[in-house]
PDB file of C-alpha atoms in Angstrom:
ATOM      1  CA  UNK A   1    -223.625 113.407 -32.127  1.00  0.00           C
ATOM      2  CA  UNK A   2    -223.182 115.668 -34.975  1.00  0.00           C
ATOM      3  CA  UNK A   3    -223.369 113.663 -38.644  1.00  0.00           C
ATOM      4  CA  UNK A   4    -220.357 114.103 -40.541  1.00  0.00           C
ATOM      5  CA  UNK A   5    -222.197 114.912 -43.764  1.00  0.00           C
ATOM      6  CA  UNK A   6    -225.206 117.130 -44.222  1.00  0.00           C
ATOM      7  CA  UNK A   7    -226.882 116.285 -47.453  1.00  0.00           C
ATOM      8  CA  UNK A   8    -228.879 119.608 -48.840  1.00  0.00           C
ATOM      9  CA  UNK A   9    -231.642 119.072 -50.867  1.00  0.00           C
ATOM     10  CA  UNK A  10    -233.736 122.102 -52.541  1.00  0.00           C
ATOM     11  CA  UNK A  11    -236.890 120.797 -53.930  1.00  0.00           C
ATOM     12  CA  UNK A  12    -240.010 121.890 -55.418  1.00  0.00           C
ATOM     13  CA  UNK A  13    -243.011 119.702 -56.702  1.00  0.00           C
ATOM     14  CA  UNK A  14    -241.152 116.721 -57.766  1.00  0.00           C
ATOM     15  CA  UNK A  15    -242.562 114.243 -55.495  1.00  0.00           C
ATOM     16  CA  UNK A  16    -241.652 111.318 -57.787  1.00  0.00           C
ATOM     17  CA  UNK A  17    -238.130 112.066 -58.245  1.00  0.00           C
ATOM     18  CA  UNK A  18    -237.772 113.204 -54.146  1.00  0.00           C
ATOM     19  CA  UNK A  19    -239.048 109.786 -53.246  1.00  0.00           C
ATOM     20  CA  UNK A  20    -236.305 108.255 -55.747  1.00  0.00           C
ATOM     21  CA  UNK A  21    -233.309 110.207 -54.242  1.00  0.00           C
ATOM     22  CA  UNK A  22    -234.613 109.558 -50.442  1.00  0.00           C
ATOM     23  CA  UNK A  23    -234.591 105.742 -51.762  1.00  0.00           C
ATOM     24  CA  UNK A  24    -231.057 105.994 -53.176  1.00  0.00           C
ATOM     25  CA  UNK A  25    -229.722 107.657 -49.793  1.00  0.00           C
ATOM     26  CA  UNK A  26    -231.253 104.961 -47.557  1.00  0.00           C
ATOM     27  CA  UNK A  27    -229.495 102.422 -49.726  1.00  0.00           C
ATOM     28  CA  UNK A  28    -226.155 104.369 -49.282  1.00  0.00           C
ATOM     29  CA  UNK A  29    -222.924 102.128 -47.860  1.00  0.00           C
ATOM     30  CA  UNK A  30    -222.065 104.960 -45.708  1.00  0.00           C
ATOM     31  CA  UNK A  31    -224.810 106.250 -43.402  1.00  0.00           C
ATOM     32  CA  UNK A  32    -223.541 108.842 -40.540  1.00  0.00           C
ATOM     33  CA  UNK A  33    -225.591 111.976 -42.709  1.00  0.00           C
ATOM     34  CA  UNK A  34    -228.345 113.816 -41.996  1.00  0.00           C
ATOM     35  CA  UNK A  35    -230.640 114.987 -44.879  1.00  0.00           C
ATOM     36  CA  UNK A  36    -231.783 118.545 -45.119  1.00  0.00           C
ATOM     37  CA  UNK A  37    -234.778 119.002 -47.436  1.00  0.00           C
ATOM     38  CA  UNK A  38    -235.857 122.488 -48.096  1.00  0.00           C
ATOM     39  CA  UNK A  39    -239.186 122.550 -49.790  1.00  0.00           C
ATOM     40  CA  UNK A  40    -239.425 125.853 -52.003  1.00  0.00           C
ATOM     41  CA  UNK A  41    -242.999 126.692 -51.614  1.00  0.00           C
ATOM     42  CA  UNK A  42    -244.163 123.655 -53.229  1.00  0.00           C
ATOM     43  CA  UNK A  43    -246.603 121.399 -52.316  1.00  0.00           C
ATOM     44  CA  UNK A  44    -246.525 119.434 -49.139  1.00  0.00           C
ATOM     45  CA  UNK A  45    -244.161 116.543 -49.021  1.00  0.00           C
ATOM     46  CA  UNK A  46    -244.175 115.547 -45.332  1.00  0.00           C
ATOM     47  CA  UNK A  47    -245.943 112.309 -46.617  1.00  0.00           C
ATOM     48  CA  UNK A  48    -243.079 111.310 -48.923  1.00  0.00           C
ATOM     49  CA  UNK A  49    -240.518 112.284 -46.485  1.00  0.00           C
ATOM     50  CA  UNK A  50    -242.279 110.008 -43.922  1.00  0.00           C
ATOM     51  CA  UNK A  51    -241.532 107.311 -46.298  1.00  0.00           C
ATOM     52  CA  UNK A  52    -238.285 106.913 -45.204  1.00  0.00           C
ATOM     53  CA  UNK A  53    -238.204 106.946 -41.050  1.00  0.00           C
ATOM     54  CA  UNK A  54    -234.735 105.670 -41.208  1.00  0.00           C
ATOM     55  CA  UNK A  55    -232.937 108.466 -42.779  1.00  0.00           C
ATOM     56  CA  UNK A  56    -232.241 111.463 -40.061  1.00  0.00           C
ATOM     57  CA  UNK A  57    -234.226 114.364 -42.108  1.00  0.00           C
ATOM     58  CA  UNK A  58    -234.855 117.927 -41.338  1.00  0.00           C
ATOM     59  CA  UNK A  59    -237.732 119.157 -43.648  1.00  0.00           C
ATOM     60  CA  UNK A  60    -237.544 123.064 -43.980  1.00  0.00           C
ATOM     61  CA  UNK A  61    -240.750 124.578 -45.614  1.00  0.00           C
ATOM     62  CA  UNK A  62    -240.474 128.104 -47.338  1.00  0.00           C
ATOM     63  CA  UNK A  63    -243.265 130.393 -47.158  1.00  0.00           C
ATOM     64  CA  UNK A  64    -242.642 132.127 -50.341  1.00  0.00           C
ATOM     65  CA  UNK A  65    -241.077 130.649 -53.598  1.00  0.00           C
ATOM     66  CA  UNK A  66    -237.444 132.037 -53.530  1.00  0.00           C
ATOM     67  CA  UNK A  67    -235.098 129.868 -56.311  1.00  0.00           C
ATOM     68  CA  UNK A  68    -233.337 126.963 -55.085  1.00  0.00           C
ATOM     69  CA  UNK A  69    -229.906 129.147 -54.797  1.00  0.00           C
ATOM     70  CA  UNK A  70    -231.974 130.600 -51.692  1.00  0.00           C
ATOM     71  CA  UNK A  71    -233.106 127.161 -50.783  1.00  0.00           C
ATOM     72  CA  UNK A  72    -229.924 125.919 -50.686  1.00  0.00           C
ATOM     73  CA  UNK A  73    -228.709 128.758 -48.489  1.00  0.00           C
ATOM     74  CA  UNK A  74    -231.185 127.922 -45.904  1.00  0.00           C
ATOM     75  CA  UNK A  75    -230.078 124.785 -45.651  1.00  0.00           C
ATOM     76  CA  UNK A  76    -226.889 125.558 -45.303  1.00  0.00           C
ATOM     77  CA  UNK A  77    -227.871 127.740 -42.068  1.00  0.00           C
ATOM     78  CA  UNK A  78    -229.241 124.255 -40.383  1.00  0.00           C
ATOM     79  CA  UNK A  79    -226.115 121.951 -41.352  1.00  0.00           C
ATOM     80  CA  UNK A  80    -224.535 120.304 -38.566  1.00  0.00           C
ATOM     81  CA  UNK A  81    -221.886 118.053 -40.563  1.00  0.00           C
ATOM     82  CA  UNK A  82    -218.265 118.868 -41.316  1.00  0.00           C
ATOM     83  CA  UNK A  83    -219.030 118.091 -44.609  1.00  0.00           C
ATOM     84  CA  UNK A  84    -221.893 119.004 -47.105  1.00  0.00           C
ATOM     85  CA  UNK A  85    -223.137 117.291 -50.084  1.00  0.00           C
ATOM     86  CA  UNK A  86    -225.181 118.994 -52.518  1.00  0.00           C
ATOM     87  CA  UNK A  87    -227.993 116.575 -54.487  1.00  0.00           C
ATOM     88  CA  UNK A  88    -230.671 118.377 -56.625  1.00  0.00           C
ATOM     89  CA  UNK A  89    -234.233 116.738 -56.077  1.00  0.00           C
ATOM     90  CA  UNK A  90    -234.381 114.975 -59.396  1.00  0.00           C
ATOM     91  CA  UNK A  91    -230.820 113.484 -59.431  1.00  0.00           C
ATOM     92  CA  UNK A  92    -229.641 110.191 -57.705  1.00  0.00           C
ATOM     93  CA  UNK A  93    -226.667 108.831 -56.058  1.00  0.00           C
ATOM     94  CA  UNK A  94    -225.345 105.525 -56.891  1.00  0.00           C
ATOM     95  CA  UNK A  95    -224.826 103.099 -53.417  1.00  0.00           C
ATOM     96  CA  UNK A  96    -221.050 103.926 -52.797  1.00  0.00           C
ATOM     97  CA  UNK A  97    -220.945 107.335 -53.722  1.00  0.00           C
ATOM     98  CA  UNK A  98    -220.947 108.674 -50.572  1.00  0.00           C
ATOM     99  CA  UNK A  99    -218.606 106.362 -48.977  1.00  0.00           C
ATOM    100  CA  UNK A 100    -216.052 106.841 -51.797  1.00  0.00           C
ATOM    101  CA  UNK A 101    -216.502 110.883 -51.663  1.00  0.00           C
ATOM    102  CA  UNK A 102    -215.688 111.125 -48.243  1.00  0.00           C
ATOM    103  CA  UNK A 103    -212.558 108.197 -48.961  1.00  0.00           C
ATOM    104  CA  UNK A 104    -211.683 110.648 -51.926  1.00  0.00           C
ATOM    105  CA  UNK A 105    -211.556 113.768 -49.762  1.00  0.00           C
ATOM    106  CA  UNK A 106    -208.728 113.351 -47.735  1.00  0.00           C
ATOM    107  CA  UNK A 107    -205.639 115.766 -48.628  1.00  0.00           C
ATOM    108  CA  UNK A 108    -208.778 118.021 -50.411  1.00  0.00           C
ATOM    109  CA  UNK A 109    -211.419 120.437 -49.482  1.00  0.00           C
ATOM    110  CA  UNK A 110    -214.112 119.616 -52.405  1.00  0.00           C
ATOM    111  CA  UNK A 111    -214.433 116.420 -54.640  1.00  0.00           C
ATOM    112  CA  UNK A 112    -217.028 116.228 -57.439  1.00  0.00           C
ATOM    113  CA  UNK A 113    -217.185 112.950 -59.681  1.00  0.00           C
ATOM    114  CA  UNK A 114    -218.139 112.367 -63.012  1.00  0.00           C
ATOM    115  CA  UNK A 115    -222.119 111.592 -63.852  1.00  0.00           C
ATOM    116  CA  UNK A 116    -224.367 109.793 -66.288  1.00  0.00           C
ATOM    117  CA  UNK A 117    -226.689 112.395 -67.754  1.00  0.00           C
ATOM    118  CA  UNK A 118    -230.037 110.732 -67.999  1.00  0.00           C
ATOM    119  CA  UNK A 119    -233.228 111.236 -69.659  1.00  0.00           C
ATOM    120  CA  UNK A 120    -236.544 109.763 -68.206  1.00  0.00           C
ATOM    121  CA  UNK A 121    -240.504 108.821 -68.745  1.00  0.00           C
ATOM    122  CA  UNK A 122    -242.190 110.252 -65.715  1.00  0.00           C
ATOM    123  CA  UNK A 123    -245.408 107.932 -64.314  1.00  0.00           C
ATOM    124  CA  UNK A 124    -247.559 108.735 -61.081  1.00  0.00           C
ATOM    125  CA  UNK A 125    -244.971 106.791 -58.978  1.00  0.00           C
ATOM    126  CA  UNK A 126    -241.702 106.437 -60.796  1.00  0.00           C
ATOM    127  CA  UNK A 127    -239.020 107.555 -63.625  1.00  0.00           C
ATOM    128  CA  UNK A 128    -238.175 105.470 -66.266  1.00  0.00           C
ATOM    129  CA  UNK A 129    -234.908 105.719 -67.928  1.00  0.00           C
ATOM    130  CA  UNK A 130    -235.111 106.088 -71.755  1.00  0.00           C
ATOM    131  CA  UNK A 131    -231.376 106.864 -72.364  1.00  0.00           C
ATOM    132  CA  UNK A 132    -228.317 108.030 -70.779  1.00  0.00           C
ATOM    133  CA  UNK A 133    -224.674 108.817 -71.421  1.00  0.00           C
ATOM    134  CA  UNK A 134    -221.345 109.837 -69.701  1.00  0.00           C
ATOM    135  CA  UNK A 135    -220.692 113.438 -68.828  1.00  0.00           C
ATOM    136  CA  UNK A 136    -217.126 113.146 -67.719  1.00  0.00           C
ATOM    137  CA  UNK A 137    -214.267 115.837 -68.299  1.00  0.00           C
ATOM    138  CA  UNK A 138    -210.523 116.696 -67.365  1.00  0.00           C
ATOM    139  CA  UNK A 139    -210.440 119.076 -64.490  1.00  0.00           C
ATOM    140  CA  UNK A 140    -208.473 122.258 -66.246  1.00  0.00           C
ATOM    141  CA  UNK A 141    -208.832 125.006 -64.139  1.00  0.00           C
ATOM    142  CA  UNK A 142    -208.222 127.653 -66.639  1.00  0.00           C
ATOM    143  CA  UNK A 143    -210.730 126.193 -69.044  1.00  0.00           C
ATOM    144  CA  UNK A 144    -213.023 125.976 -66.447  1.00  0.00           C
ATOM    145  CA  UNK A 145    -213.457 129.689 -66.633  1.00  0.00           C
ATOM    146  CA  UNK A 146    -214.844 129.570 -70.411  1.00  0.00           C
ATOM    147  CA  UNK A 147    -216.929 126.661 -69.803  1.00  0.00           C
ATOM    148  CA  UNK A 148    -217.749 124.767 -66.400  1.00  0.00           C
ATOM    149  CA  UNK A 149    -218.141 120.886 -66.397  1.00  0.00           C
ATOM    150  CA  UNK A 150    -218.774 120.959 -62.617  1.00  0.00           C
ATOM    151  CA  UNK A 151    -221.758 119.161 -61.676  1.00  0.00           C
ATOM    152  CA  UNK A 152    -222.814 120.207 -58.157  1.00  0.00           C
ATOM    153  CA  UNK A 153    -224.945 117.162 -57.484  1.00  0.00           C
ATOM    154  CA  UNK A 154    -223.267 114.459 -55.212  1.00  0.00           C
ATOM    155  CA  UNK A 155    -219.819 117.340 -54.587  1.00  0.00           C
ATOM    156  CA  UNK A 156    -218.813 116.935 -51.226  1.00  0.00           C
ATOM    157  CA  UNK A 157    -216.809 119.743 -49.556  1.00  0.00           C
ATOM    158  CA  UNK A 158    -215.646 121.178 -46.456  1.00  0.00           C
ATOM    159  CA  UNK A 159    -218.440 123.171 -44.433  1.00  0.00           C
ATOM    160  CA  UNK A 160    -215.560 125.392 -43.489  1.00  0.00           C
ATOM    161  CA  UNK A 161    -215.397 126.849 -46.655  1.00  0.00           C
ATOM    162  CA  UNK A 162    -218.524 128.738 -46.181  1.00  0.00           C
ATOM    163  CA  UNK A 163    -216.573 130.649 -43.249  1.00  0.00           C
ATOM    164  CA  UNK A 164    -214.233 132.445 -46.222  1.00  0.00           C
ATOM    165  CA  UNK A 165    -215.981 132.672 -49.339  1.00  0.00           C
ATOM    166  CA  UNK A 166    -219.539 133.069 -48.005  1.00  0.00           C
ATOM    167  CA  UNK A 167    -222.706 131.479 -49.018  1.00  0.00           C
ATOM    168  CA  UNK A 168    -224.190 130.617 -52.398  1.00  0.00           C
ATOM    169  CA  UNK A 169    -224.589 133.675 -54.766  1.00  0.00           C
ATOM    170  CA  UNK A 170    -228.032 134.204 -55.537  1.00  0.00           C
ATOM    171  CA  UNK A 171    -227.486 137.161 -57.798  1.00  0.00           C
ATOM    172  CA  UNK A 172    -225.608 135.199 -60.197  1.00  0.00           C
ATOM    173  CA  UNK A 173    -229.283 132.690 -60.138  1.00  0.00           C
ATOM    174  CA  UNK A 174    -228.702 129.812 -62.747  1.00  0.00           C
ATOM    175  CA  UNK A 175    -224.711 130.063 -62.655  1.00  0.00           C
ATOM    176  CA  UNK A 176    -224.742 129.617 -58.828  1.00  0.00           C
ATOM    177  CA  UNK A 177    -222.583 126.281 -59.107  1.00  0.00           C
ATOM    178  CA  UNK A 178    -220.219 127.907 -61.675  1.00  0.00           C
ATOM    179  CA  UNK A 179    -219.567 130.801 -59.477  1.00  0.00           C
ATOM    180  CA  UNK A 180    -219.303 128.116 -56.670  1.00  0.00           C
ATOM    181  CA  UNK A 181    -216.411 126.234 -58.008  1.00  0.00           C
ATOM    182  CA  UNK A 182    -214.391 129.249 -59.477  1.00  0.00           C
ATOM    183  CA  UNK A 183    -214.463 130.554 -55.872  1.00  0.00           C
ATOM    184  CA  UNK A 184    -213.542 127.495 -54.115  1.00  0.00           C
ATOM    185  CA  UNK A 185    -210.498 126.449 -56.658  1.00  0.00           C
ATOM    186  CA  UNK A 186    -209.069 129.801 -56.392  1.00  0.00           C
ATOM    187  CA  UNK A 187    -208.221 129.306 -52.496  1.00  0.00           C
ATOM    188  CA  UNK A 188    -208.777 125.556 -51.893  1.00  0.00           C
ATOM    189  CA  UNK A 189    -207.825 121.948 -53.185  1.00  0.00           C
ATOM    190  CA  UNK A 190    -210.148 120.646 -55.563  1.00  0.00           C
ATOM    191  CA  UNK A 191    -210.396 117.330 -57.144  1.00  0.00           C
ATOM    192  CA  UNK A 192    -212.310 115.322 -59.865  1.00  0.00           C
ATOM    193  CA  UNK A 193    -213.288 111.751 -59.334  1.00  0.00           C
ATOM    194  CA  UNK A 194    -213.338 109.718 -62.508  1.00  0.00           C
ATOM    195  CA  UNK A 195    -216.404 107.642 -61.359  1.00  0.00           C
ATOM    196  CA  UNK A 196    -219.904 108.325 -63.092  1.00  0.00           C
ATOM    197  CA  UNK A 197    -221.469 107.441 -59.873  1.00  0.00           C
ATOM    198  CA  UNK A 198    -224.250 110.383 -60.219  1.00  0.00           C
ATOM    199  CA  UNK A 199    -227.127 110.115 -62.173  1.00  0.00           C
ATOM    200  CA  UNK A 200    -227.853 113.653 -63.324  1.00  0.00           C
ATOM    201  CA  UNK A 201    -231.309 114.307 -64.974  1.00  0.00           C
ATOM    202  CA  UNK A 202    -230.944 117.034 -68.059  1.00  0.00           C
ATOM    203  CA  UNK A 203    -233.103 116.772 -70.863  1.00  0.00           C
ATOM    204  CA  UNK A 204    -232.579 118.818 -74.403  1.00  0.00           C
ATOM    205  CA  UNK A 205    -236.104 120.182 -73.870  1.00  0.00           C
ATOM    206  CA  UNK A 206    -235.707 121.482 -70.560  1.00  0.00           C
ATOM    207  CA  UNK A 207    -233.918 124.522 -69.177  1.00  0.00           C
ATOM    208  CA  UNK A 208    -231.893 125.266 -72.157  1.00  0.00           C
ATOM    209  CA  UNK A 209    -234.419 125.547 -74.819  1.00  0.00           C
ATOM    210  CA  UNK A 210    -233.544 128.713 -76.701  1.00  0.00           C
ATOM    211  CA  UNK A 211    -236.049 131.000 -75.249  1.00  0.00           C
ATOM    212  CA  UNK A 212    -234.606 130.601 -71.741  1.00  0.00           C
ATOM    213  CA  UNK A 213    -231.401 131.574 -72.974  1.00  0.00           C
ATOM    214  CA  UNK A 214    -232.244 135.362 -73.366  1.00  0.00           C
ATOM    215  CA  UNK A 215    -233.311 135.305 -69.703  1.00  0.00           C
ATOM    216  CA  UNK A 216    -230.280 133.573 -68.478  1.00  0.00           C
ATOM    217  CA  UNK A 217    -228.083 136.288 -70.169  1.00  0.00           C
ATOM    218  CA  UNK A 218    -228.257 138.829 -67.328  1.00  0.00           C
ATOM    219  CA  UNK A 219    -226.918 136.364 -65.045  1.00  0.00           C
ATOM    220  CA  UNK A 220    -224.104 134.865 -67.112  1.00  0.00           C
ATOM    221  CA  UNK A 221    -222.811 138.876 -67.561  1.00  0.00           C
ATOM    222  CA  UNK A 222    -222.996 139.186 -63.980  1.00  0.00           C
ATOM    223  CA  UNK A 223    -220.701 135.960 -63.292  1.00  0.00           C
ATOM    224  CA  UNK A 224    -218.502 137.051 -66.212  1.00  0.00           C
ATOM    225  CA  UNK A 225    -218.280 140.584 -64.406  1.00  0.00           C
ATOM    226  CA  UNK A 226    -217.670 139.211 -60.773  1.00  0.00           C
ATOM    227  CA  UNK A 227    -214.822 136.971 -61.909  1.00  0.00           C
ATOM    228  CA  UNK A 228    -213.467 138.867 -65.270  1.00  0.00           C
ATOM    229  CA  UNK A 229    -214.288 136.068 -67.527  1.00  0.00           C
ATOM    230  CA  UNK A 230    -215.349 137.980 -70.825  1.00  0.00           C
ATOM    231  CA  UNK A 231    -217.492 137.366 -73.166  1.00  0.00           C
ATOM    232  CA  UNK A 232    -219.333 134.181 -72.520  1.00  0.00           C
ATOM    233  CA  UNK A 233    -221.790 132.515 -74.968  1.00  0.00           C
ATOM    234  CA  UNK A 234    -225.113 131.677 -74.088  1.00  0.00           C
ATOM    235  CA  UNK A 235    -225.387 128.754 -76.467  1.00  0.00           C
ATOM    236  CA  UNK A 236    -227.580 125.794 -75.826  1.00  0.00           C
ATOM    237  CA  UNK A 237    -225.754 123.396 -73.401  1.00  0.00           C
ATOM    238  CA  UNK A 238    -225.566 120.439 -75.705  1.00  0.00           C
ATOM    239  CA  UNK A 239    -224.131 122.657 -78.542  1.00  0.00           C
ATOM    240  CA  UNK A 240    -221.257 123.399 -76.490  1.00  0.00           C
ATOM    241  CA  UNK A 241    -220.595 119.990 -75.511  1.00  0.00           C
ATOM    242  CA  UNK A 242    -219.651 119.810 -79.408  1.00  0.00           C
ATOM    243  CA  UNK A 243    -217.074 122.707 -79.484  1.00  0.00           C
ATOM    244  CA  UNK A 244    -213.539 121.376 -80.182  1.00  0.00           C
ATOM    245  CA  UNK A 245    -212.346 123.115 -77.031  1.00  0.00           C
ATOM    246  CA  UNK A 246    -214.946 121.269 -75.113  1.00  0.00           C
ATOM    247  CA  UNK A 247    -214.478 117.702 -77.238  1.00  0.00           C
ATOM    248  CA  UNK A 248    -210.729 117.597 -76.178  1.00  0.00           C
ATOM    249  CA  UNK A 249    -211.253 117.993 -72.596  1.00  0.00           C
ATOM    250  CA  UNK A 250    -213.260 114.645 -72.437  1.00  0.00           C
ATOM    251  CA  UNK A 251    -212.146 112.045 -70.191  1.00  0.00           C
ATOM    252  CA  UNK A 252    -212.302 108.488 -69.506  1.00  0.00           C
ATOM    253  CA  UNK A 253    -214.284 107.655 -66.340  1.00  0.00           C
ATOM    254  CA  UNK A 254    -215.467 104.474 -64.511  1.00  0.00           C
ATOM    255  CA  UNK A 255    -219.155 103.503 -65.163  1.00  0.00           C
ATOM    256  CA  UNK A 256    -220.972 101.648 -62.385  1.00  0.00           C
ATOM    257  CA  UNK A 257    -224.653 102.076 -63.185  1.00  0.00           C
ATOM    258  CA  UNK A 258    -226.624  99.181 -64.520  1.00  0.00           C
ATOM    259  CA  UNK A 259    -229.313 101.311 -65.871  1.00  0.00           C
ATOM    260  CA  UNK A 260    -231.953  99.974 -63.535  1.00  0.00           C
ATOM    261  CA  UNK A 261    -233.578 102.631 -61.098  1.00  0.00           C
ATOM    262  CA  UNK A 262    -233.715 101.650 -57.310  1.00  0.00           C
ATOM    263  CA  UNK A 263    -237.587 101.616 -56.517  1.00  0.00           C
ATOM    264  CA  UNK A 264    -239.186 104.024 -54.347  1.00  0.00           C
ATOM    265  CA  UNK A 265    -241.613 103.303 -51.650  1.00  0.00           C
ATOM    266  CA  UNK A 266    -244.221 105.692 -53.499  1.00  0.00           C
ATOM    267  CA  UNK A 267    -244.662 102.160 -55.835  1.00  0.00           C
ATOM    268  CA  UNK A 268    -245.612 100.180 -52.327  1.00  0.00           C
TER     269      UNK A 268
END
């Protein structure tokens, strides 16, 4: 029998975080899903996958590092479920997340939740949360054309969507998720679920440092041309959150995380 949900996880040399994500999946209150892990030419992770034999897992190993968008498309080609759930290898979903999303998708084609943005300190076997804060914004389709507040990790959607809009666009690279949201929202029913049931790792010292913004400009321009978005800023993500037009989109959300991590079997 085919699973109801296919969880697609691209990964590259994040053993500790991946083990924690598999632990989170093992504790889901809804269990009719398969896990498709796409190793983007990173170090061998078969021993990490083997820690969770109760999960139905497909491990795909790419010979060449191809960036995470292609890795997602590779996973998509192997997905058997009616629905797709996307999760980055360094993000986590809380135990009721999958069940909640499946309940909420009735009458819709894509649902996504709010998130807790978390900064961690990492050891050899675990990540320890340093701080976290709520990321929750109204879904305003016109405003989403100027600044996307869609976080793809933990989103659930009907796989049949790809039959009409195609696969994830590798040409826009960093902005694949914004592009995907705009393409889906143009033709399908999208819903924001106001519960922060995803832990989203995002550091102010990570991919949004100014030295990376110039490299991202070419992909932002491609996105803008594709969707006729006009001139878009390449400001640091955290600075954009302070813009008045973004601040006014802030929304209430149910916060359910107790601040504790799910221990992975790497620690055993």
